């Protein structure tokens, strides 16, 4: 449209520029023409932490943070969580449409075909110290798969990419389960492909001497729902890492490993583990008000609260609350839930949290459910990484197929020294003393 432009007046030169708007955005490169003279580099944008910068066009996930809406490929998360299996949603995220019965069968067969990991990779896992953090083991082992599948570097071949996608989605539960067994000192359990994706994961986690592992159907369904809720979340910190590393055309194993490393931080997926630590630290319901006061006084953050995009309730947290009740019907109620509910109740009435639009996010309730399912808190972020692998890979496919994308390489505002002459080592102390 003709009027979809901005008129910019450069007050330094009095020149006027017409800048086109593209889907409500300004292309940063269109600002480069704004110069004071031929030697001027031109105007850049400065946006630490990407507060207001779109780095790509994507058709995968839609979030309206003010309204608390999350959709994968147009479908509301609530409907997908209620009606789909995780692998069905994985297909949707990857290919853009819900699968037909035949498509779903082929997709599931392909993923199941790749659940085993190479015995040398198993030995690689055995080499970790007995108390290694599962997320560190996960990140390293996924990266190590790059050494097993050298052909994965051929990222421009669509069939080769799809093979690696099947492999990664098939193998991440196996690696995750092995990190868990390793931390307990238990022997690893091989995948059982008679079982569904989540049932097989539970089999690899918890099978002991019984000949065939029987997953509790309600628990398997709850885990499936948790996986659906965590499958993608548009351009978050780890998706951005996936795209950034992927833009150098690195293979998908090191890309997923890098994305998982980003996920492990306490401000991102690592928050679910931190929530449990926080609830332990609070200890009981009556200590909640004092804890909230200490957060408001600047002593730490309320983990599992706040989100860069959601400024209304995180829709995933609402579904998780519902799923928690289904899990507690089987496991008994996790007493930490009472502390969490009290924390939420008080925080949502408090001016500090209302003003900053801080609501519980996905990590607030997931840990309580995982703990009721018998997971140790150190495993929580690995449980996030399994389904998010699907989202990372879909983002990676989109990146590779996007003709507009190039190697990701931001600019900087240089704040360091102008050129200066080298100082011999014997003169440096005297110069430093004078400064
Ligand atoms: N507790 C207390 N105060 C908070 C919190 C919190 N959890 N989160 C944000 N604030 C305050 C923050 O101090 C700032 O206050 P002020 O304006 O007075 O300086 C204001 O709210 C705005 O926060 P921000 O840090 O500018 O927001 P952000 O968009 O950069 O950060 C966040 C988003 C998720 C990193 C942050 O809310 C946070 O650290 N939350 C706790 C960690 C967490 O739960 N992370 C999981 C996020 S959801 C799942 C995922 O991504 O994996």
Short mmCIF file of C-alpha atoms and ligand atoms in Angstrom, two decimals:
data_model
loop_
_atom_site.label_atom_id
_atom_site.label_comp_id
_atom_site.label_asym_id
_atom_site.label_seq_id
_atom_site.Cartn_x
_atom_site.Cartn_y
_atom_site.Cartn_z
CA UNK A 1 0.00 0.00 0.00
CA UNK A 2 1.22 3.47 -0.90
CA UNK A 3 0.82 4.98 2.54
CA UNK A 4 2.60 2.07 4.25
CA UNK A 5 5.70 4.18 4.71
CA UNK A 6 7.43 6.28 7.31
CA UNK A 7 8.78 9.75 6.60
CA UNK A 8 12.04 10.31 8.42
CA UNK A 9 13.68 13.72 8.71
CA UNK A 10 17.36 13.66 9.59
CA UNK A 11 17.76 16.72 11.78
CA UNK A 12 21.52 16.64 11.21
CA UNK A 13 21.17 17.24 7.47
CA UNK A 14 17.51 18.30 7.09
CA UNK A 15 17.14 15.55 4.47
CA UNK A 16 13.86 13.63 4.25
CA UNK A 17 13.64 9.89 3.59
CA UNK A 18 10.66 7.70 2.81
CA UNK A 19 11.07 4.33 4.49
CA UNK A 20 8.72 1.51 3.42
CA UNK A 21 6.94 -0.49 6.09
CA UNK A 22 6.94 -4.24 5.59
CA UNK A 23 4.26 -6.06 7.59
CA UNK A 24 4.48 -3.38 10.25
CA UNK A 25 8.26 -3.44 10.40
CA UNK A 26 11.08 -1.27 9.12
CA UNK A 27 13.83 -3.11 7.32
CA UNK A 28 16.96 -2.12 9.21
CA UNK A 29 18.95 -2.00 5.94
CA UNK A 30 16.63 0.77 4.67
CA UNK A 31 18.07 3.01 7.39
CA UNK A 32 21.61 2.65 6.10
CA UNK A 33 20.95 5.29 3.40
CA UNK A 34 20.54 7.90 6.15
CA UNK A 35 24.01 9.45 6.29
CA UNK A 36 25.62 12.76 7.13
CA UNK A 37 28.14 12.36 4.29
CA UNK A 38 29.90 9.81 2.07
CA UNK A 39 32.19 8.68 4.91
CA UNK A 40 29.34 8.10 7.31
CA UNK A 41 28.47 4.38 7.70
CA UNK A 42 24.75 5.18 7.87
CA UNK A 43 22.14 4.67 10.58
CA UNK A 44 21.91 1.27 12.25
CA UNK A 45 19.41 -0.05 14.77
CA UNK A 46 20.50 -0.80 18.36
CA UNK A 47 18.42 -3.42 20.13
CA UNK A 48 20.15 -5.34 22.94
CA UNK A 49 18.28 -8.59 23.72
CA UNK A 50 16.08 -8.19 20.60
CA UNK A 51 13.40 -6.28 22.48
CA UNK A 52 11.82 -4.98 19.27
CA UNK A 53 13.49 -6.77 16.38
CA UNK A 54 12.07 -9.51 14.15
CA UNK A 55 14.95 -11.72 13.02
CA UNK A 56 12.99 -13.84 10.56
CA UNK A 57 9.62 -14.57 9.01
CA UNK A 58 8.05 -17.72 10.41
CA UNK A 59 4.81 -19.62 9.81
CA UNK A 60 5.17 -22.07 12.70
CA UNK A 61 4.02 -20.63 16.01
CA UNK A 62 1.83 -17.63 16.77
CA UNK A 63 1.78 -15.96 20.17
CA UNK A 64 -0.33 -12.99 21.23
CA UNK A 65 1.27 -12.16 24.53
CA UNK A 66 -1.34 -9.59 25.58
CA UNK A 67 -4.23 -11.96 25.00
CA UNK A 68 -2.46 -15.10 26.25
CA UNK A 69 -2.82 -16.92 22.90
CA UNK A 70 -0.52 -19.69 21.64
CA UNK A 71 -1.11 -21.51 18.35
CA UNK A 72 0.95 -24.02 16.40
CA UNK A 73 0.32 -23.61 12.65
CA UNK A 74 -2.97 -21.87 13.46
CA UNK A 75 -4.34 -24.46 15.88
CA UNK A 76 -4.96 -23.30 19.48
CA UNK A 77 -2.69 -25.04 21.97
CA UNK A 78 -5.73 -25.98 24.11
CA UNK A 79 -7.25 -28.03 21.25
CA UNK A 80 -3.98 -29.73 20.37
CA UNK A 81 -3.28 -30.62 24.02
CA UNK A 82 -6.77 -32.12 24.36
CA UNK A 83 -7.05 -34.02 21.09
CA UNK A 84 -3.58 -34.93 19.76
CA UNK A 85 -0.63 -37.13 20.53
CA UNK A 86 2.78 -35.52 20.79
CA UNK A 87 4.05 -37.03 17.52
CA UNK A 88 0.92 -35.83 15.72
CA UNK A 89 1.68 -32.29 16.93
CA UNK A 90 5.34 -32.79 15.99
CA UNK A 91 4.22 -33.59 12.42
CA UNK A 92 2.01 -30.49 12.37
CA UNK A 93 4.85 -28.28 13.57
CA UNK A 94 7.29 -29.77 11.09
CA UNK A 95 5.11 -29.93 7.96
CA UNK A 96 2.43 -27.29 8.56
CA UNK A 97 -0.65 -29.56 8.45
CA UNK A 98 -2.12 -32.21 10.72
CA UNK A 99 -1.25 -35.65 9.32
CA UNK A 100 -3.67 -38.06 7.67
CA UNK A 101 -3.71 -41.56 9.16
CA UNK A 102 -1.17 -42.80 6.58
CA UNK A 103 1.09 -39.80 7.04
CA UNK A 104 1.01 -40.21 10.82
CA UNK A 105 1.78 -43.93 10.59
CA UNK A 106 4.78 -43.29 8.31
CA UNK A 107 6.01 -40.45 10.51
CA UNK A 108 5.74 -42.51 13.71
CA UNK A 109 7.41 -45.51 12.00
CA UNK A 110 10.28 -43.32 10.82
CA UNK A 111 10.84 -41.87 14.28
CA UNK A 112 10.65 -45.27 15.96
CA UNK A 113 13.12 -46.69 13.47
CA UNK A 114 15.71 -44.27 14.88
CA UNK A 115 15.26 -44.60 18.66
CA UNK A 116 18.45 -46.65 19.22
CA UNK A 117 21.76 -44.91 19.77
CA UNK A 118 25.09 -46.26 18.61
CA UNK A 119 26.87 -48.37 21.25
CA UNK A 120 29.85 -46.01 21.15
CA UNK A 121 27.51 -43.16 22.05
CA UNK A 122 26.29 -45.25 24.99
CA UNK A 123 29.92 -45.68 26.07
CA UNK A 124 30.43 -41.93 25.65
CA UNK A 125 27.60 -41.40 28.16
CA UNK A 126 29.13 -43.93 30.54
CA UNK A 127 32.20 -41.72 30.73
CA UNK A 128 30.41 -38.95 32.62
CA UNK A 129 31.03 -38.57 36.35
CA UNK A 130 28.37 -40.19 38.56
CA UNK A 131 26.96 -36.80 39.61
CA UNK A 132 27.13 -35.05 36.20
CA UNK A 133 24.17 -32.76 35.61
CA UNK A 134 21.77 -34.48 33.15
CA UNK A 135 21.48 -31.33 31.05
CA UNK A 136 25.26 -31.18 30.58
CA UNK A 137 25.23 -34.85 29.55
CA UNK A 138 22.34 -34.20 27.15
CA UNK A 139 23.99 -31.20 25.48
CA UNK A 140 27.29 -33.04 25.05
CA UNK A 141 25.80 -36.31 23.83
CA UNK A 142 23.58 -34.66 21.22
CA UNK A 143 26.66 -32.81 19.95
CA UNK A 144 28.57 -36.11 19.91
CA UNK A 145 26.00 -37.57 17.47
CA UNK A 146 27.53 -35.22 14.91
CA UNK A 147 30.58 -37.50 14.93
CA UNK A 148 28.40 -40.53 14.18
CA UNK A 149 26.44 -39.00 11.28
CA UNK A 150 29.02 -37.14 9.24
CA UNK A 151 26.66 -36.87 6.24
CA UNK A 152 24.43 -34.57 8.30
CA UNK A 153 26.66 -31.68 7.23
CA UNK A 154 25.01 -31.77 3.85
CA UNK A 155 22.28 -29.42 5.05
CA UNK A 156 21.14 -28.35 1.59
CA UNK A 157 19.84 -31.83 0.73
CA UNK A 158 16.17 -32.02 1.84
CA UNK A 159 16.13 -35.85 2.10
CA UNK A 160 19.30 -35.81 4.18
CA UNK A 161 17.82 -33.12 6.43
CA UNK A 162 14.68 -35.20 6.95
CA UNK A 163 16.73 -38.25 7.88
CA UNK A 164 18.54 -36.26 10.58
CA UNK A 165 15.20 -34.86 11.79
CA UNK A 166 13.85 -38.41 12.22
CA UNK A 167 17.05 -39.43 13.96
CA UNK A 168 17.09 -36.51 16.36
CA UNK A 169 13.41 -36.76 17.34
CA UNK A 170 13.87 -40.54 17.72
CA UNK A 171 17.04 -40.38 19.76
CA UNK A 172 16.56 -37.47 22.18
CA UNK A 173 14.30 -39.48 24.54
CA UNK A 174 16.86 -42.29 24.55
CA UNK A 175 19.70 -39.91 25.41
CA UNK A 176 17.53 -38.19 28.03
CA UNK A 177 16.58 -41.50 29.65
CA UNK A 178 20.21 -42.65 29.66
CA UNK A 179 21.33 -39.46 31.44
CA UNK A 180 18.72 -40.26 34.09
CA UNK A 181 19.76 -43.91 34.48
CA UNK A 182 23.39 -42.84 34.56
CA UNK A 183 22.78 -40.45 37.45
CA UNK A 184 21.12 -43.29 39.38
CA UNK A 185 23.78 -45.84 38.47
CA UNK A 186 21.21 -48.08 36.74
CA UNK A 187 21.86 -50.02 33.53
CA UNK A 188 20.52 -48.40 30.38
CA UNK A 189 17.28 -49.80 28.95
CA UNK A 190 16.97 -50.22 25.19
CA UNK A 191 13.98 -48.66 23.41
CA UNK A 192 10.81 -50.71 23.01
CA UNK A 193 9.22 -49.74 19.72
CA UNK A 194 5.90 -51.48 20.52
CA UNK A 195 5.24 -48.53 22.80
CA UNK A 196 4.21 -44.97 22.02
CA UNK A 197 6.80 -42.17 22.08
CA UNK A 198 6.13 -41.22 25.70
CA UNK A 199 5.48 -44.79 26.90
CA UNK A 200 8.79 -45.86 25.43
CA UNK A 201 10.49 -42.93 27.14
CA UNK A 202 8.97 -44.04 30.45
CA UNK A 203 10.13 -47.60 29.69
CA UNK A 204 13.71 -46.42 29.19
CA UNK A 205 13.51 -44.40 32.42
CA UNK A 206 11.84 -46.78 34.81
CA UNK A 207 11.95 -50.40 33.58
CA UNK A 208 13.70 -52.60 36.10
CA UNK A 209 13.52 -56.43 35.93
CA UNK A 210 10.01 -56.86 34.56
CA UNK A 211 10.00 -58.46 31.06
CA UNK A 212 7.74 -55.76 29.55
CA UNK A 213 7.27 -52.24 30.91
CA UNK A 214 3.65 -51.15 31.32
CA UNK A 215 3.29 -47.38 31.46
CA UNK A 216 0.38 -46.01 33.49
CA UNK A 217 -1.94 -44.67 30.74
CA UNK A 218 -2.85 -41.49 32.66
CA UNK A 219 0.81 -40.72 33.33
CA UNK A 220 1.79 -41.40 29.70
CA UNK A 221 -1.00 -39.10 28.52
CA UNK A 222 0.06 -36.39 30.99
CA UNK A 223 3.64 -36.60 29.70
CA UNK A 224 2.34 -36.42 26.12
CA UNK A 225 0.44 -33.24 27.00
CA UNK A 226 3.52 -31.77 28.70
CA UNK A 227 5.52 -32.53 25.55
CA UNK A 228 2.86 -30.88 23.34
CA UNK A 229 2.95 -27.72 25.46
CA UNK A 230 6.74 -27.51 25.21
CA UNK A 231 7.13 -28.33 21.50
CA UNK A 232 7.73 -24.83 20.11
CA UNK A 233 7.55 -21.23 21.23
CA UNK A 234 8.61 -19.11 18.23
CA UNK A 235 11.75 -16.96 18.49
CA UNK A 236 12.79 -17.60 22.09
CA UNK A 237 16.40 -17.66 23.29
CA UNK A 238 17.13 -21.27 22.27
CA UNK A 239 15.28 -21.06 18.91
CA UNK A 240 17.34 -17.98 18.16
CA UNK A 241 20.52 -19.94 18.97
CA UNK A 242 19.31 -22.80 16.75
CA UNK A 243 18.84 -20.36 13.88
CA UNK A 244 22.04 -18.49 14.57
CA UNK A 245 24.23 -21.61 14.67
CA UNK A 246 22.24 -23.11 11.79
CA UNK A 247 22.89 -20.00 9.71
CA UNK A 248 26.58 -20.95 9.55
CA UNK A 249 25.38 -24.24 7.93
CA UNK A 250 26.64 -26.28 10.90
CA UNK A 251 25.11 -29.77 11.12
CA UNK A 252 21.79 -30.21 12.97
CA UNK A 253 23.32 -32.15 15.89
CA UNK A 254 25.60 -29.33 16.97
CA UNK A 255 22.77 -26.87 16.28
CA UNK A 256 20.35 -28.75 18.57
CA UNK A 257 23.10 -29.14 21.16
CA UNK A 258 23.71 -25.36 21.09
CA UNK A 259 20.01 -24.65 21.38
CA UNK A 260 19.79 -27.07 24.33
CA UNK A 261 22.72 -25.24 25.97
CA UNK A 262 20.74 -22.00 25.68
CA UNK A 263 17.70 -23.74 27.11
CA UNK A 264 19.65 -24.87 30.17
CA UNK A 265 19.98 -21.33 31.59
CA UNK A 266 17.81 -20.46 34.61
CA UNK A 267 16.08 -17.59 32.79
CA UNK A 268 14.93 -20.00 30.06
CA UNK A 269 14.21 -23.75 30.37
CA UNK A 270 16.40 -24.07 33.46
CA UNK A 271 13.71 -22.13 35.35
CA UNK A 272 11.69 -25.30 36.04
CA UNK A 273 14.52 -26.71 38.16
CA UNK A 274 14.91 -23.33 39.90
CA UNK A 275 11.20 -23.24 40.77
CA UNK A 276 11.56 -26.46 42.74
CA UNK A 277 14.63 -25.13 44.54
CA UNK A 278 12.66 -21.98 45.37
CA UNK A 279 9.67 -23.94 46.71
CA UNK A 280 12.07 -25.99 48.85
CA UNK A 281 13.67 -22.81 50.12
CA UNK A 282 10.28 -21.32 51.03
CA UNK A 283 9.41 -24.56 52.83
CA UNK A 284 5.82 -23.87 53.84
CA UNK A 285 2.76 -21.85 52.88
CA UNK A 286 3.05 -19.41 55.79
CA UNK A 287 6.54 -18.32 54.63
CA UNK A 288 5.24 -17.20 51.20
CA UNK A 289 4.45 -13.55 52.10
CA UNK A 290 7.95 -13.02 53.51
CA UNK A 291 9.49 -14.59 50.39
CA UNK A 292 7.49 -12.32 48.10
CA UNK A 293 8.59 -9.28 50.11
CA UNK A 294 12.23 -10.33 49.74
CA UNK A 295 11.80 -10.65 45.94
CA UNK A 296 10.22 -7.18 45.83
CA UNK A 297 13.15 -5.87 47.85
CA UNK A 298 15.43 -7.07 45.05
CA UNK A 299 16.63 -10.39 46.52
CA UNK A 300 16.34 -12.68 43.51
CA UNK A 301 13.39 -13.32 41.23
CA UNK A 302 10.23 -15.30 41.58
CA UNK A 303 11.25 -18.22 39.39
CA UNK A 304 8.56 -19.45 36.99
CA UNK A 305 7.08 -15.94 36.86
CA UNK A 306 7.28 -13.39 34.06
CA UNK A 307 7.79 -13.69 30.34
CA UNK A 308 9.20 -11.49 27.60
CA UNK A 309 6.11 -11.99 25.41
CA UNK A 310 3.22 -13.03 27.67
CA UNK A 311 1.89 -10.04 29.53
CA UNK A 312 -1.21 -11.98 30.43
CA UNK A 313 -1.48 -15.51 31.80
CA UNK A 314 0.75 -18.02 29.95
CA UNK A 315 -1.85 -20.37 28.35
CA UNK A 316 0.48 -23.32 28.87
CA UNK A 317 0.49 -22.75 32.63
CA UNK A 318 -3.33 -22.99 32.66
CA UNK A 319 -3.27 -26.39 30.89
CA UNK A 320 -0.48 -27.56 33.18
CA UNK A 321 -2.56 -26.78 36.25
CA UNK A 322 -5.26 -29.01 34.79
CA UNK A 323 -2.72 -31.76 33.91
CA UNK A 324 -1.30 -31.56 37.45
CA UNK A 325 -4.65 -32.66 38.87
CA UNK A 326 -4.73 -35.68 36.50
CA UNK A 327 -1.23 -36.68 37.61
CA UNK A 328 -1.99 -36.18 41.30
CA UNK A 329 -5.03 -38.48 40.94
CA UNK A 330 -2.46 -41.23 40.32
CA UNK A 331 0.55 -40.14 42.36
CA UNK A 332 -1.11 -38.32 45.23
CA UNK A 333 -0.85 -34.56 45.61
CA UNK A 334 2.60 -33.00 45.61
CA UNK A 335 2.61 -30.91 48.83
CA UNK A 336 4.66 -28.25 46.97
CA UNK A 337 1.50 -27.42 45.03
CA UNK A 338 0.05 -25.69 48.11
CA UNK A 339 3.08 -23.42 48.34
CA UNK A 340 2.93 -22.73 44.59
CA UNK A 341 -0.78 -21.91 44.67
CA UNK A 342 -0.27 -19.56 47.62
CA UNK A 343 2.67 -17.92 45.82
CA UNK A 344 0.52 -17.41 42.73
CA UNK A 345 -2.46 -16.11 44.75
CA UNK A 346 -0.43 -13.52 46.64
CA UNK A 347 1.70 -12.48 43.66
CA UNK A 348 -1.33 -11.95 41.42
CA UNK A 349 -2.83 -9.55 43.99
CA UNK A 350 0.40 -7.66 44.58
CA UNK A 351 0.95 -4.24 43.00
CA UNK A 352 4.63 -5.09 42.13
CA UNK A 353 3.64 -8.08 39.98
CA UNK A 354 0.45 -6.50 38.58
CA UNK A 355 2.31 -3.38 37.44
CA UNK A 356 5.00 -5.43 35.70
CA UNK A 357 2.47 -7.89 34.27
CA UNK A 358 4.22 -10.88 35.83
CA UNK A 359 2.22 -14.11 35.68
CA UNK A 360 3.14 -17.78 36.15
CA UNK A 361 4.82 -19.19 33.05
CA UNK A 362 5.11 -22.78 31.79
CA UNK A 363 7.94 -23.56 34.19
CA UNK A 364 5.97 -22.67 37.31
CA UNK A 365 3.82 -25.82 37.40
CA UNK A 366 5.75 -28.27 35.19
CA UNK A 367 8.34 -29.04 37.88
CA UNK A 368 5.69 -29.88 40.46
CA UNK A 369 4.18 -32.38 38.03
CA UNK A 370 7.56 -33.85 37.08
CA UNK A 371 8.47 -34.26 40.73
CA UNK A 372 5.19 -36.06 41.42
CA UNK A 373 6.14 -38.36 38.51
CA UNK A 374 9.38 -39.16 40.43
CA UNK A 375 11.83 -37.08 38.38
CA UNK A 376 14.68 -35.37 40.17
CA UNK A 377 14.75 -31.58 39.61
CA UNK A 378 18.02 -31.87 37.63
CA UNK A 379 16.05 -33.80 34.97
CA UNK A 380 13.38 -31.14 34.45
CA UNK A 381 15.16 -29.13 31.77
CA UNK A 382 16.05 -32.31 29.86
CA UNK A 383 12.33 -33.09 29.83
CA UNK A 384 11.79 -29.67 28.25
CA UNK A 385 14.53 -30.29 25.66
CA UNK A 386 12.98 -33.52 24.29
CA UNK A 387 9.83 -31.95 22.81
CA UNK A 388 11.53 -28.62 22.06
CA UNK A 389 13.87 -30.51 19.72
CA UNK A 390 10.88 -30.66 17.34
CA UNK A 391 10.47 -26.89 17.45
CA UNK A 392 14.18 -26.27 17.00
CA UNK A 393 14.26 -28.55 13.95
CA UNK A 394 11.20 -26.92 12.39
CA UNK A 395 12.83 -23.50 12.91
CA UNK A 396 16.01 -24.87 11.35
CA UNK A 397 14.15 -26.22 8.28
CA UNK A 398 12.46 -22.85 7.84
CA UNK A 399 15.80 -21.08 8.12
CA UNK A 400 17.57 -23.29 5.58
CA UNK A 401 14.71 -22.91 3.08
CA UNK A 402 14.44 -19.12 3.51
CA UNK A 403 16.24 -17.41 0.61
CA UNK A 404 16.43 -14.16 2.59
CA UNK A 405 18.50 -15.67 5.40
CA UNK A 406 22.30 -15.50 5.53
CA UNK A 407 24.86 -16.13 8.21
CA UNK A 408 23.62 -14.35 11.37
CA UNK A 409 26.05 -11.61 12.15
CA UNK A 410 24.93 -8.63 14.24
CA UNK A 411 26.60 -5.23 14.29
CA UNK A 412 27.96 -3.49 17.38
CA UNK A 413 28.44 0.01 18.70
CA UNK A 414 32.15 0.07 19.38
CA UNK A 415 32.91 1.64 22.78
CA UNK A 416 36.60 0.71 23.09
CA UNK A 417 39.88 2.58 22.53
CA UNK A 418 40.92 4.47 19.44
CA UNK A 419 44.16 3.13 17.94
CA UNK A 420 47.15 3.31 20.35
CA UNK A 421 50.74 2.18 20.27
CA UNK A 422 52.05 -1.04 21.81
CA UNK A 423 53.55 -0.65 25.33
CA UNK A 424 56.51 -2.93 26.28
CA UNK A 425 55.81 -5.04 29.37
CA UNK A 426 58.42 -3.29 31.58
CA UNK A 427 56.67 0.09 31.10
CA UNK A 428 53.09 -1.08 31.82
CA UNK A 429 53.17 -0.95 35.66
CA UNK A 430 54.40 2.64 35.63
CA UNK A 431 51.73 3.68 33.13
CA UNK A 432 49.01 1.91 35.15
CA UNK A 433 50.21 3.64 38.37
CA UNK A 434 49.87 7.05 36.70
CA UNK A 435 46.36 6.34 35.41
N1 LIG B 1 10.39 -12.00 39.65
C1 LIG B 1 10.47 -10.71 40.07
N2 LIG B 1 10.58 -9.66 39.24
C2 LIG B 1 10.61 -9.92 37.93
C3 LIG B 1 10.53 -11.23 37.42
C4 LIG B 1 10.42 -12.29 38.34
N3 LIG B 1 10.32 -13.55 37.91
N4 LIG B 1 10.59 -11.20 36.07
C5 LIG B 1 10.73 -9.91 35.74
N5 LIG B 1 10.73 -9.13 36.86
C6 LIG B 1 10.79 -7.68 36.91
C7 LIG B 1 12.17 -7.17 36.52
O1 LIG B 1 13.02 -7.07 37.63
C8 LIG B 1 11.82 -5.82 35.91
O2 LIG B 1 11.54 -4.95 36.98
P1 LIG B 1 11.95 -3.37 36.85
O3 LIG B 1 11.11 -2.85 35.72
O4 LIG B 1 11.62 -2.80 38.17
O5 LIG B 1 13.41 -3.36 36.54
C9 LIG B 1 10.50 -6.08 35.20
O6 LIG B 1 9.89 -7.17 35.92
C10 LIG B 1 10.65 -6.44 33.73
O7 LIG B 1 11.49 -7.60 33.65
P2 LIG B 1 12.59 -7.86 32.57
O8 LIG B 1 13.73 -8.58 33.22
O9 LIG B 1 12.90 -6.60 31.83
O10 LIG B 1 11.80 -8.84 31.60
P3 LIG B 1 12.42 -9.74 30.46
O11 LIG B 1 11.42 -9.81 29.39
O12 LIG B 1 13.79 -9.27 30.08
O13 LIG B 1 12.62 -11.17 31.18
C11 LIG B 1 12.21 -13.33 31.98
C12 LIG B 1 11.74 -12.24 31.02
C13 LIG B 1 11.38 -14.58 31.73
C14 LIG B 1 13.68 -13.66 31.71
C15 LIG B 1 12.01 -12.84 33.44
O14 LIG B 1 10.66 -12.58 33.69
C16 LIG B 1 12.57 -13.83 34.45
O15 LIG B 1 13.76 -13.82 34.74
N6 LIG B 1 11.69 -14.74 35.03
C17 LIG B 1 12.15 -15.76 35.94
C18 LIG B 1 12.79 -16.91 35.17
C19 LIG B 1 11.74 -17.74 34.45
O16 LIG B 1 10.73 -18.13 35.01
N7 LIG B 1 12.05 -18.06 33.19
C20 LIG B 1 11.19 -18.92 32.35
C21 LIG B 1 10.57 -18.15 31.24
S1 LIG B 1 9.24 -19.04 30.41
C22 LIG B 1 9.87 -20.49 29.74
C23 LIG B 1 11.12 -20.37 28.95
O17 LIG B 1 11.41 -19.39 28.28
O18 LIG B 1 11.87 -21.33 28.99
#
